[in-house]
Coordinates of C-alpha atoms in Angstrom, one line a residue:
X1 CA 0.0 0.0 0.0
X2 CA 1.3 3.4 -1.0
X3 CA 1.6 6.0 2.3
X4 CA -0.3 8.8 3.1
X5 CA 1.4 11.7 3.3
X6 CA 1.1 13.8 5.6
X7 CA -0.4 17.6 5.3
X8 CA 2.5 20.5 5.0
X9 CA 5.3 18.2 5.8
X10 CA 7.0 19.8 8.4
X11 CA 9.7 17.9 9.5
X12 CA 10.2 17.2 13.4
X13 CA 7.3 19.3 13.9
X14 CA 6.2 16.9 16.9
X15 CA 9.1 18.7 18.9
X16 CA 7.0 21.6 20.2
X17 CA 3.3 19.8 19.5
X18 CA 0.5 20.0 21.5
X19 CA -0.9 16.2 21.2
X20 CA -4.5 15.4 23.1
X21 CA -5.3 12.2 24.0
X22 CA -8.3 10.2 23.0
X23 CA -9.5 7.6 25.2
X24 CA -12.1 6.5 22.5
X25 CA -14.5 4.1 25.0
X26 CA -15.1 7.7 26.8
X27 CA -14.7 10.4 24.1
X28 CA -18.3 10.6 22.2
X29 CA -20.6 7.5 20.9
X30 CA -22.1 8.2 17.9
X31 CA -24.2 4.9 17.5
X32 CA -25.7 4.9 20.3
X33 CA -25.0 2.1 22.1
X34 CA -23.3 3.2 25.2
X35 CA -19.5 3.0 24.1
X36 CA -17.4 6.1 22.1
X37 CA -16.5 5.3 18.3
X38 CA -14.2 6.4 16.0
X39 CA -17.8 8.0 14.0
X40 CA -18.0 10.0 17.5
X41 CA -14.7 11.4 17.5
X42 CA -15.1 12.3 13.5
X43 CA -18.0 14.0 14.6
X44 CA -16.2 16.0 17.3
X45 CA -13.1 17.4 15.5
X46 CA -14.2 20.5 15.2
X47 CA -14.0 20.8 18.7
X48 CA -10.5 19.6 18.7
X49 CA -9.2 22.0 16.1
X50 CA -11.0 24.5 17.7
X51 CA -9.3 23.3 20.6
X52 CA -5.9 24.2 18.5
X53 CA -3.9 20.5 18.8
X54 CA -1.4 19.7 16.7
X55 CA -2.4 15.6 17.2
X56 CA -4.2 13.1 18.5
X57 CA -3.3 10.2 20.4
X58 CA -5.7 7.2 20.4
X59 CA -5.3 4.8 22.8
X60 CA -5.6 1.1 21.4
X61 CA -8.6 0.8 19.0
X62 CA -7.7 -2.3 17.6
X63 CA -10.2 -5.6 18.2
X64 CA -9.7 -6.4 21.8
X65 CA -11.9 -8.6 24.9
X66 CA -11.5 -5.4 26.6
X67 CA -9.8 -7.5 29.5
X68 CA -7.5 -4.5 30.2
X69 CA -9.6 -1.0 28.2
X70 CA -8.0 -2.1 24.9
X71 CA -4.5 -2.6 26.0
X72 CA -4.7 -6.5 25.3
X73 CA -4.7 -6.3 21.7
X74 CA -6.4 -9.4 19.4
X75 CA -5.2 -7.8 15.8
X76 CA -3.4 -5.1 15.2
X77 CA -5.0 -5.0 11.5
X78 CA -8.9 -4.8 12.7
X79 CA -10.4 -1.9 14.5
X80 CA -12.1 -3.3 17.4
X81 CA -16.5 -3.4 16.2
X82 CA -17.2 -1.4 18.9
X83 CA -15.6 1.5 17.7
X84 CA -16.0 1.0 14.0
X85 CA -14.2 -0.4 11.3
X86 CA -10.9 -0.2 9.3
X87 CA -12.4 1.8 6.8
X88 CA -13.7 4.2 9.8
X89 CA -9.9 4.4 11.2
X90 CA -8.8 5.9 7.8
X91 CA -11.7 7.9 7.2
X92 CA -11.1 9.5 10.3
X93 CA -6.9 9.7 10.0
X94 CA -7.4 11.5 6.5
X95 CA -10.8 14.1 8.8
X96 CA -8.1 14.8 10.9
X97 CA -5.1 15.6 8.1
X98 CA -7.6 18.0 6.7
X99 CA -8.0 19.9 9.6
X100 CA -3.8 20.1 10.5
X101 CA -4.5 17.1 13.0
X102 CA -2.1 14.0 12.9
X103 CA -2.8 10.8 14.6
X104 CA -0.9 8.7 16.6
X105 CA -1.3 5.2 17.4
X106 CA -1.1 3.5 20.4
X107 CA 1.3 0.0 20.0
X108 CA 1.7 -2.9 23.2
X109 CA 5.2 -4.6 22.7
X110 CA 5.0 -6.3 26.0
X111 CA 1.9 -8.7 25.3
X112 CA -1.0 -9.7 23.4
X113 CA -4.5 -10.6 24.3
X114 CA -5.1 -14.1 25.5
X115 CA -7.4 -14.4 22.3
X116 CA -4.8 -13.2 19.9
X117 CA -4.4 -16.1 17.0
X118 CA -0.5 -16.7 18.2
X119 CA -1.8 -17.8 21.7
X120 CA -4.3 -19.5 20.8
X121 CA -2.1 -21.5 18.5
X122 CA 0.5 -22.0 21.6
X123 CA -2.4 -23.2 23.8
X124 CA -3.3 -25.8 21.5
X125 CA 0.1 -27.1 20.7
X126 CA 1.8 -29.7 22.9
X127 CA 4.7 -28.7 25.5
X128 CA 8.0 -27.9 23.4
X129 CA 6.1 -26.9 19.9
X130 CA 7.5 -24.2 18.4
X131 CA 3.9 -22.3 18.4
X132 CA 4.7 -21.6 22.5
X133 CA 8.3 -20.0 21.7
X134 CA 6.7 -16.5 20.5
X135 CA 5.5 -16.7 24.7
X136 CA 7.2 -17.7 28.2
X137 CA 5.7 -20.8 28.7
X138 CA 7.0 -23.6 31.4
X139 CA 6.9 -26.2 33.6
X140 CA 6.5 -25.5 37.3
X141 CA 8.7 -25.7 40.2
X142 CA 7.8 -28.8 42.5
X143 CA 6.2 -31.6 42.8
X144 CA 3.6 -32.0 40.0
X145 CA 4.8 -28.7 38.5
X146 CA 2.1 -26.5 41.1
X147 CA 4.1 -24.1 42.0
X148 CA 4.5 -21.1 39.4
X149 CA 8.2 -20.9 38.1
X150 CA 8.8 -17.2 40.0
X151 CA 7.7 -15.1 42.4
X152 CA 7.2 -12.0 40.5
X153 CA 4.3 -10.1 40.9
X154 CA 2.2 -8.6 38.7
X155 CA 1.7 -4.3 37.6
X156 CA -1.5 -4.9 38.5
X157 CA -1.1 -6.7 41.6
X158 CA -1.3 -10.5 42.3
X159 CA 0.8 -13.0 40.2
X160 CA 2.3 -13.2 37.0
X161 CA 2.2 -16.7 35.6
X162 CA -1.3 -18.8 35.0
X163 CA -1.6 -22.8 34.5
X164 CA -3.0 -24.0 31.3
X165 CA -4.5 -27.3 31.2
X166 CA -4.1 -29.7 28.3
X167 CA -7.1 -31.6 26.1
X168 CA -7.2 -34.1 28.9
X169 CA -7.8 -31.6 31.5
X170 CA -5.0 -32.6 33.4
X171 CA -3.2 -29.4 34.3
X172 CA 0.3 -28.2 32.0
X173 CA 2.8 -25.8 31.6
X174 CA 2.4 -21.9 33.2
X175 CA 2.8 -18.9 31.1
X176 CA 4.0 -15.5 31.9
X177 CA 2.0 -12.2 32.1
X178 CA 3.2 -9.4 33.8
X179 CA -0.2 -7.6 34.0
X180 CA -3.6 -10.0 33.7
X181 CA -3.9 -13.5 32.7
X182 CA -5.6 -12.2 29.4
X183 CA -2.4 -10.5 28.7
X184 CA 0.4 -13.1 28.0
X185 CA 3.8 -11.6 27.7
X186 CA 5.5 -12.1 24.4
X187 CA 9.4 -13.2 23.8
X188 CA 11.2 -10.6 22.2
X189 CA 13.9 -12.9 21.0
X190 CA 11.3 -14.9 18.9
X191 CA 11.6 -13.2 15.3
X192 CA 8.5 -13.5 14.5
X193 CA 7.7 -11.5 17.5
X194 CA 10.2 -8.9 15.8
X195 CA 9.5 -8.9 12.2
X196 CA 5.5 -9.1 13.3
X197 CA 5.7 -6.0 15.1
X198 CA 8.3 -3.9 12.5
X199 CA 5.2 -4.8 10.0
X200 CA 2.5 -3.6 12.4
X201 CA 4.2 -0.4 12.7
X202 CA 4.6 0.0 8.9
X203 CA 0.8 -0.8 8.4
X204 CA -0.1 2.2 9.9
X205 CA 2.4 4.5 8.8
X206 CA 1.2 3.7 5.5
X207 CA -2.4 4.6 6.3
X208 CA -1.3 8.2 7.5
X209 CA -0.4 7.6 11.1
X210 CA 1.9 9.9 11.9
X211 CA 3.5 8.6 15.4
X212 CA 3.5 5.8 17.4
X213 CA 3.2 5.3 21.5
X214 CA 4.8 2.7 22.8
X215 CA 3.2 1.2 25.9
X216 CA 5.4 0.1 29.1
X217 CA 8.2 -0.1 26.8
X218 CA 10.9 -1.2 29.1
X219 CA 9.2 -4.2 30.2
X220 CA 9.6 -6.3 27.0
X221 CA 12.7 -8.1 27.6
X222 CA 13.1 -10.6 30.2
X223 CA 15.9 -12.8 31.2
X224 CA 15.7 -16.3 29.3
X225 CA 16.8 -17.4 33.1
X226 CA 13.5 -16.3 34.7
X227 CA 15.8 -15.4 38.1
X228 CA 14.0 -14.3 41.0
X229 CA 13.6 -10.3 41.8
X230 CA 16.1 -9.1 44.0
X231 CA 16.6 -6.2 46.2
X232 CA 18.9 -4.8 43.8
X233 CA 20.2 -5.6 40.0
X234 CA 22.5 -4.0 38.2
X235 CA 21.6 -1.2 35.5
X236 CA 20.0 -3.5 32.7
X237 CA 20.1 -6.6 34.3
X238 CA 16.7 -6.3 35.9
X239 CA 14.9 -10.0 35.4
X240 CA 11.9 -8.0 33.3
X241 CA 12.5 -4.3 34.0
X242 CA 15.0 -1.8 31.6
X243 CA 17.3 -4.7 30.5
X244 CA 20.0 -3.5 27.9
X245 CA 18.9 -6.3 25.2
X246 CA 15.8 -4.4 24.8
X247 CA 17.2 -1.1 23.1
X248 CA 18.3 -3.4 20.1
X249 CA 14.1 -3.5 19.1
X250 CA 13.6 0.4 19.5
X251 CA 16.3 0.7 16.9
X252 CA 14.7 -1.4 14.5
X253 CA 11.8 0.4 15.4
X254 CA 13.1 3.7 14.5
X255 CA 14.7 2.6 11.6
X256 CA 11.2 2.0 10.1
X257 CA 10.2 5.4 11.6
X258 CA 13.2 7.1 9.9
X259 CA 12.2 5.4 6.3
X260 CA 8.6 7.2 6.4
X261 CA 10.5 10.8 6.8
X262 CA 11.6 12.7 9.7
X263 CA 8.4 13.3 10.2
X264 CA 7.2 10.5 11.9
X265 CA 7.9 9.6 15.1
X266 CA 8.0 6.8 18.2
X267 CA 7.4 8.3 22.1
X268 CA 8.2 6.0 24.6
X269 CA 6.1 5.2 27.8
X270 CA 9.2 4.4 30.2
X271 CA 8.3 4.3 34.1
X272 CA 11.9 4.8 35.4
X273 CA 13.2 6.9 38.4
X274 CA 17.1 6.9 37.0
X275 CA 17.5 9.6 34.8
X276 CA 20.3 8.0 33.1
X277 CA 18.6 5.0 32.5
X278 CA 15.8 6.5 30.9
X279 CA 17.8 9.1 28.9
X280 CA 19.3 6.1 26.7
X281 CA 15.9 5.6 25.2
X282 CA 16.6 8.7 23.7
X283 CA 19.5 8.3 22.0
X284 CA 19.5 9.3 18.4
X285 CA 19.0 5.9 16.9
X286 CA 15.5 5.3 19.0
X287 CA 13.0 6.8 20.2
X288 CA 12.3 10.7 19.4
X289 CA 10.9 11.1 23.1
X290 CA 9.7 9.5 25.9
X291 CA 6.5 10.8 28.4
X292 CA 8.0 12.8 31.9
X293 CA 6.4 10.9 34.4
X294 CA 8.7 12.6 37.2
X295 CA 7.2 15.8 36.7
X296 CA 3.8 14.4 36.3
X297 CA 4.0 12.5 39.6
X298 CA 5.2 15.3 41.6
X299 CA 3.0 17.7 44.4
X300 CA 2.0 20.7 43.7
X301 CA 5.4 22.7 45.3
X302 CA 7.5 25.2 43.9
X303 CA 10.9 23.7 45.2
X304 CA 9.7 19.6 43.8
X305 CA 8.7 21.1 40.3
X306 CA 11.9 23.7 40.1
X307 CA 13.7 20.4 40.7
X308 CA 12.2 18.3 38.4
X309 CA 11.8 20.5 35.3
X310 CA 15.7 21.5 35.5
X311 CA 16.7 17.8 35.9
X312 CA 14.3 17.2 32.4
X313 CA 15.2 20.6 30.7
X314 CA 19.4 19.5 31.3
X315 CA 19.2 15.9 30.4
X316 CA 16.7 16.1 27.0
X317 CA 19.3 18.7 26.0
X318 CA 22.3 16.6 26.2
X319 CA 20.1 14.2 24.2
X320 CA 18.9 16.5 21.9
X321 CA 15.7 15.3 22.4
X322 CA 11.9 17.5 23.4
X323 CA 11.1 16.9 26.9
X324 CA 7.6 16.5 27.3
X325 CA 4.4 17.5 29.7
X326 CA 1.9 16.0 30.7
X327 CA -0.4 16.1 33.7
X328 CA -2.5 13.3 33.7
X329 CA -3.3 10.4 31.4
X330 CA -5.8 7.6 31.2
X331 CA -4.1 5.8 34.2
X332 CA -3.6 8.7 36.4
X333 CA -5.7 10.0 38.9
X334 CA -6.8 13.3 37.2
X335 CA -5.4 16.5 38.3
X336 CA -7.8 18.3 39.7
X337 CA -8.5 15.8 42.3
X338 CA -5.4 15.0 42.5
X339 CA -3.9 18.8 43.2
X340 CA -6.7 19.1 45.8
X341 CA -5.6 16.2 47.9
X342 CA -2.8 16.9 51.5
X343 CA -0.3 14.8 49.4
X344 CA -0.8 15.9 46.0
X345 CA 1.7 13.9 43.9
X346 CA 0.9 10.5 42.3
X347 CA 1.9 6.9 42.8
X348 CA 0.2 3.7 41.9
X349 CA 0.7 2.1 45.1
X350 CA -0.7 4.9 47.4
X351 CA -4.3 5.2 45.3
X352 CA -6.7 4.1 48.1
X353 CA -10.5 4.9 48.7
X354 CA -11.7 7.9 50.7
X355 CA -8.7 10.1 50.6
X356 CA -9.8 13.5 51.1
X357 CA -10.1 16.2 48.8
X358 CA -11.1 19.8 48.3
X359 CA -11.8 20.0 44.5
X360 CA -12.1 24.0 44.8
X361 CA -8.4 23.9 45.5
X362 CA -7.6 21.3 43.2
X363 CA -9.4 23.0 40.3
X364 CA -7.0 26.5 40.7
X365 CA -4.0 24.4 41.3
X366 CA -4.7 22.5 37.8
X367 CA -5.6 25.9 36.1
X368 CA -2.5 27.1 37.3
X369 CA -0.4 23.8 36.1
X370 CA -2.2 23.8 32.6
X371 CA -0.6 27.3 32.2
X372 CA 3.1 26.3 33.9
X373 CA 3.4 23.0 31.3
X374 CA 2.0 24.8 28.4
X375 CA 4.7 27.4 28.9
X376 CA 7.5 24.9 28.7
X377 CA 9.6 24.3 26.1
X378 CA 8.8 20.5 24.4
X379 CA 5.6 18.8 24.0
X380 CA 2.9 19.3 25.8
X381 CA 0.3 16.2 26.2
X382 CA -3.3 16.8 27.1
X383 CA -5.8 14.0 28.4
X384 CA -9.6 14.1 27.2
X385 CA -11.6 16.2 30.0
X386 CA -8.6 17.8 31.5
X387 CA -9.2 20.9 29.3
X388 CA -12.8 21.0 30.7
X389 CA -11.5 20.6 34.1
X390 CA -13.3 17.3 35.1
X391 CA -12.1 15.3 38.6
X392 CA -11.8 11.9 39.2
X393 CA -15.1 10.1 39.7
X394 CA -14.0 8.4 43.0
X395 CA -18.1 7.2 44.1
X396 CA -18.5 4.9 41.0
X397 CA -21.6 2.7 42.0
X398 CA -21.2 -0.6 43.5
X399 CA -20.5 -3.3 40.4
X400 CA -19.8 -0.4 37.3
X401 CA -16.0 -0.7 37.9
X402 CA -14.2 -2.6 35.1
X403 CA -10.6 -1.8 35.9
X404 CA -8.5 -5.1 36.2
X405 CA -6.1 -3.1 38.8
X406 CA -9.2 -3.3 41.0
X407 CA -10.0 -6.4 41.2
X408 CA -6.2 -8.0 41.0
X409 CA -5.5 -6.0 44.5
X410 CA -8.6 -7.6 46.0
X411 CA -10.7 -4.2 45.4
X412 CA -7.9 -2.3 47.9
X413 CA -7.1 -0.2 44.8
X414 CA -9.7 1.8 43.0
X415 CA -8.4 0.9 39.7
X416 CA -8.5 3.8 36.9
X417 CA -11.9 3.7 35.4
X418 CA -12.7 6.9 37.7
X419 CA -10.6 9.0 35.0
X420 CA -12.0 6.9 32.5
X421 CA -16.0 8.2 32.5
X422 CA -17.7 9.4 29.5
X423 CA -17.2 13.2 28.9
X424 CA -20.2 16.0 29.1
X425 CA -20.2 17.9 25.9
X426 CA -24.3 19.2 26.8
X427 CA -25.3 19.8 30.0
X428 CA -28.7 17.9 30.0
X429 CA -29.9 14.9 28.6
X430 CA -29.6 11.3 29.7
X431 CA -25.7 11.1 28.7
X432 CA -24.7 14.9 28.9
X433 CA -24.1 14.8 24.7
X434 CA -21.9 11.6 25.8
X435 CA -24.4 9.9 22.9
X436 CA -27.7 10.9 21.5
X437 CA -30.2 8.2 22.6
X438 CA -29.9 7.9 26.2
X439 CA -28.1 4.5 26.1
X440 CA -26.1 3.9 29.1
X441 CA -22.3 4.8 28.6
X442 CA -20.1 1.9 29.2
X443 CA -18.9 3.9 33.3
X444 CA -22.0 5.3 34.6
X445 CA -21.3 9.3 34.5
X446 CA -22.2 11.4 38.0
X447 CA -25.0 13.3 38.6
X448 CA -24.5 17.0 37.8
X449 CA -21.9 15.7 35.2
X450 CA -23.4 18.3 32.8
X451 CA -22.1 21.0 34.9
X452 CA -18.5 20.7 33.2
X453 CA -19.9 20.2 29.6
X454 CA -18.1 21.3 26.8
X455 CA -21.3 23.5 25.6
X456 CA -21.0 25.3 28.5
X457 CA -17.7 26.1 28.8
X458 CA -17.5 27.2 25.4
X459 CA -19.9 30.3 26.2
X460 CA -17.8 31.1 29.6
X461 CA -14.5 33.1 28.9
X462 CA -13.3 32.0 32.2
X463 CA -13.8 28.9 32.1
X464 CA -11.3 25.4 32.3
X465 CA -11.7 25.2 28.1
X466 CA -11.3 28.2 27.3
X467 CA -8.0 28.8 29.4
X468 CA -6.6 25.6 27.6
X469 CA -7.9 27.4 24.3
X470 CA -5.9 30.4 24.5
X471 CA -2.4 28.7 26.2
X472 CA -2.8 26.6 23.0
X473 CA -3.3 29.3 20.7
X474 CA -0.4 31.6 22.4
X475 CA 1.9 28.4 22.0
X476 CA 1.5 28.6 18.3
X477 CA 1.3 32.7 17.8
X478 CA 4.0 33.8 20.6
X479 CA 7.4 33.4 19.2
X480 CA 9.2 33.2 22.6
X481 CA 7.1 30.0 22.9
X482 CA 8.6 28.1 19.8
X483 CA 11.9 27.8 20.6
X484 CA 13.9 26.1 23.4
X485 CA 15.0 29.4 24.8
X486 CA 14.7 29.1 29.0
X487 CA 16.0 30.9 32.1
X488 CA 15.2 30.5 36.0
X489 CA 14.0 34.3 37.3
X490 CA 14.6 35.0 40.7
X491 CA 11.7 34.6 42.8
X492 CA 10.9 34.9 46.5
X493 CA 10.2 31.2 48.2
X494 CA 7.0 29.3 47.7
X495 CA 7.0 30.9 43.6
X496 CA 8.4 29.9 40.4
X497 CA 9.4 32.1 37.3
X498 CA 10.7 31.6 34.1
X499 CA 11.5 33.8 31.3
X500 CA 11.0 32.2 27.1
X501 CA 12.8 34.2 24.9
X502 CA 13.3 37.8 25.4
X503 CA 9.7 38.9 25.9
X504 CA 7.7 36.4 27.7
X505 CA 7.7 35.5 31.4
X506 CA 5.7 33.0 33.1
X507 CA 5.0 33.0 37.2
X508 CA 3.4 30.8 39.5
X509 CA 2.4 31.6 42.9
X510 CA 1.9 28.3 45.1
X511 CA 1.3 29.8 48.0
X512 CA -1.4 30.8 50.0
X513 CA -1.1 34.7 49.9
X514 CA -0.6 36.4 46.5
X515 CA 2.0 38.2 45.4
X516 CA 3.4 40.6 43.6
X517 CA 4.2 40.3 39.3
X518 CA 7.1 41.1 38.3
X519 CA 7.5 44.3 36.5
X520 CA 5.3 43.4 32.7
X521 CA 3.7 45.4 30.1
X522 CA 1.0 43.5 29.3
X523 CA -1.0 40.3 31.0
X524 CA -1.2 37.7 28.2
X525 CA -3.5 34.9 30.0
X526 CA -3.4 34.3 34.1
X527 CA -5.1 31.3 35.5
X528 CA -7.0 33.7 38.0
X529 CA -7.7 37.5 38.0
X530 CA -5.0 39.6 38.1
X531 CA -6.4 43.1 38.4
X532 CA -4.4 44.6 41.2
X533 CA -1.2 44.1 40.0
X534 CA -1.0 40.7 42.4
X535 CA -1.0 37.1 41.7
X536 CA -3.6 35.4 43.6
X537 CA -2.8 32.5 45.2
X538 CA -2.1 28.8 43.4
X539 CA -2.2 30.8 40.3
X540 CA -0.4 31.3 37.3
X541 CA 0.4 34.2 34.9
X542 CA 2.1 34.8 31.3
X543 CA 3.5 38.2 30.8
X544 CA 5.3 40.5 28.6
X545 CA 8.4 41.6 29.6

């Protein structure tokens, strides 16, 4: 198949994007039936070019059981019926091209769905076919083989191998999954496992895709040895986590990239607290950039943030690669919940029912770090319903939740389905605009949901969507914004400032009482009214110098 090309080539123009994520389960369902389609987004970009992104990022919309929201993929090459077809994809790819909108694909190295044709095929084979080499399949430890051949436990809690059972019933041989059962892991020295996924990657790219997301991409390499998890391993010699072998895929992978044009891309999703670790993903020979979960995990404090974006700004530059921003994603608690919480940062492990939280303050803290990330040199990454300002939906009714992360930790964790719930583009009707006919959404949406709607917001100047409207649009019209140009500005404790090229300043207060501005000529966009001269409180300002 010839490739798409994409609209006014601009190469590397992902390096300063703005790129909004579609969850498309949640976005808009345009069939009726309860769960978003690719028809609903089509029918919504308007909104998103009005909305001024550069891309799109869809998480998985390929045909899936929906074990794990998508992520355990059954075919690559079908769009999953609930969303629409093939045809409906690249309808909606070449919508998007005609607006200025790219897309971007989300791709799951680590695993396949349980249903996908290569596991199937390994199920059915005998111990020792060839069919089970694409996996981690073996025998157990002890007698009868009952006990699972490690310890390791699972992302999403619980354990991380599962028994078959052969035509006899008798049971056989285990198999690895480091997230759920429906997700076994795939063997990433098996080439078919690397010449199958260099192919999925140029399927799409020919249809017009112009990036691709990699998901827990330093997981996919394990030790054939299947050791035990220690207390410590040397760098890369993790059992399953960051092991050196792994970079050798990426660079196929962006050798593939680099034949469509240099303006295509790969970012990485790499969950690692050692900087130098997760700088080597971004050498020039893989990816083009990775997601900045440090900054995105960190509370809402002048001295944490002042820490982490200097530690990102100094180490993508040595790379020569755009640090990105993001604030939430369709795993993370969202951030205006999140930012009104006494510990405000983020970790998996600490998500618990009935934490307290004021979403007043939240909501101005989140205003003000929408404007502090879109005034930072990189990419900036938006999820679906932060613009509009929407918390986490914490009091899901009893039975609704879906999330495997739930019910693997024995229902101690919430899961993520609670940033997961249909948006409110109206605020009436039986689905808030979520679909037309009143037909249940897939994660029942709160009362008062239309509150937030899009509709509204669109009519309010002040409101969540129109503050992400204008930081968008003064991204692409502000020069000192396109550049890499940065400096620290002295500031008094409890504040952050920053100037962008020669004429643009950007403050936040994160304290209590406001403050002064520094000396400006004009107010170019403040997360909360600046009339007097002073910075209110958790707030945020741009200025002219």
């Amino acid at each position: 198949m010839q490739s798409r090309q994409q609209p006014q080539a601009a190469p590397e123009w992902w390096r300063n994007a703005v790129i909004y994520q579609v969850y498309p389960r949640s976005f808009a369902d345009a069939d009726g039936d309860g769960t978003g389609d690719l028809a609903g987004v089509r029918g919504r970009l308007p909104y998103l070019a009005a909305l001024g992104v550069d891309a799109l990022w869809f998480t998985p919309w390929y045909r899936s059981p929906q074990a794990d929201g998508g992520y355990d993929v059954a075919d690559y090459r079908e769009i999953d019926p609930a969303f629409g077809t093939l045809a409906d994809a690249e309808a909606l790819i070449d919508d998007a091209l005609a607006l200025g909108i790219r897309t971007i694909v989300d791709v799951v190295p680590n695993h396949v769905s349980s249903e996908h044709a290569w596991f199937q095929e390994a199920l059915a084979a005998a111990p020792g076919d060839p069919a089970r080499d694409r996996f981690w399949f073996r025998d157990g430890k002890g007698p009868g083989g009952d006990q699972m051949p490690t310890g390791w436990t699972s992302s999403f809690g619980g354990d991380t191998w599962t028994r078959t059972e052969g035509p006899d019933g008798k049971p056989g041989q285990w198999y690895l999954h480091l997230f759920a059962p429906e997700q076994p892991d795939l063997n990433w020295t098996h080439p078919d496992v690397v010449a199958e996924h260099e192919a999925v990657l140029r399927f799409w790219y020919d249809r017009g895709v112009a990036g691709i997301r990699i998901d827990s991409a330093a997981l996919i390499a394990k030790d054939p040895e299947l050791p035990e998890v220690g207390e410590h391993h040397e760098p890369g010699r993790h059992p399953h986590l960051d092991r050196d072998e792994l970079h050798d895929v990426y660079r196929g992978w962006r050798k593939v990239a680099d034949s469509y044009g240099d303006d295509r891309f790969l970012v990485g999703e790499v969950w690692l607290a050692d900087t130098e670790r997760f700088m080597m993903y971004l050498r020039d020979d893989e990816m083009h950039m990775a997601f900045n979960f440090d900054f995105m995990t960190r509370p809402w404090d002048a001295a944490e943030l002042h820490e982490s974006i200097g530690a990102t700004l100094a180490a993508h530059a040595a790379a020569g690669a755009p640090p990105s921003w993001v604030l939430s994603n369709h795993d993370v608690t969202r951030p205006v919940t999140r930012y009104g919480r006494e510990d405000s940062s983020f970790s998996f492990l600490a998500k618990r029912f009935g934490t307290p939280t004021d979403l007043g303050l939240g909501a101005r803290r989140a205003r003000a770090a929408a404007l502090l990330t879109a005034a930072l040199p990189g990419v900036l990454y938006v999820y679906q319903g932060d613009e509009l300002g929407l918390p986490e939906v914490e009091d899901l009714p009893e039975g609704t939740r879906q999330d495997p992360m739930h019910f693997r930790t024995g229902g101690v964790d919430p899961g993520r389905d609670g940033c997961r719930v249909p948006l409110p583009w109206t605020p009436d009707g039986d689905t808030y605009g979520f679909n037309a006919n009143g037909a249940p959404p897939w994660l029942p949406q709160p009362e008062g949901w239309g509150s937030r709607a899009a509709a509204l917001q669109e009519a309010d100047p002040g409101s969540f969507l129109a503050l992400y409207r204008d930081a968008i649009r003064l991204r692409r019209t502000e020069p000192a914004l396109q550049g890499d140009g940065f400096a620290w500005l002295d500031t008094a404790p409890g504040t952050l400032a920053f100037r962008r090229g020669t004429d643009l300043t950007c403050v936040v207060n994160f304290g209590d009482a406001p403050v002064d501005l520094p000396a400006h000529t004009e107010v170019l966009l403040a997360s909360a009214e600046t009339g007097d001269g002073r910075l209110p409180g958790d707030a945020a300002a741009w200025l002219r110098a």
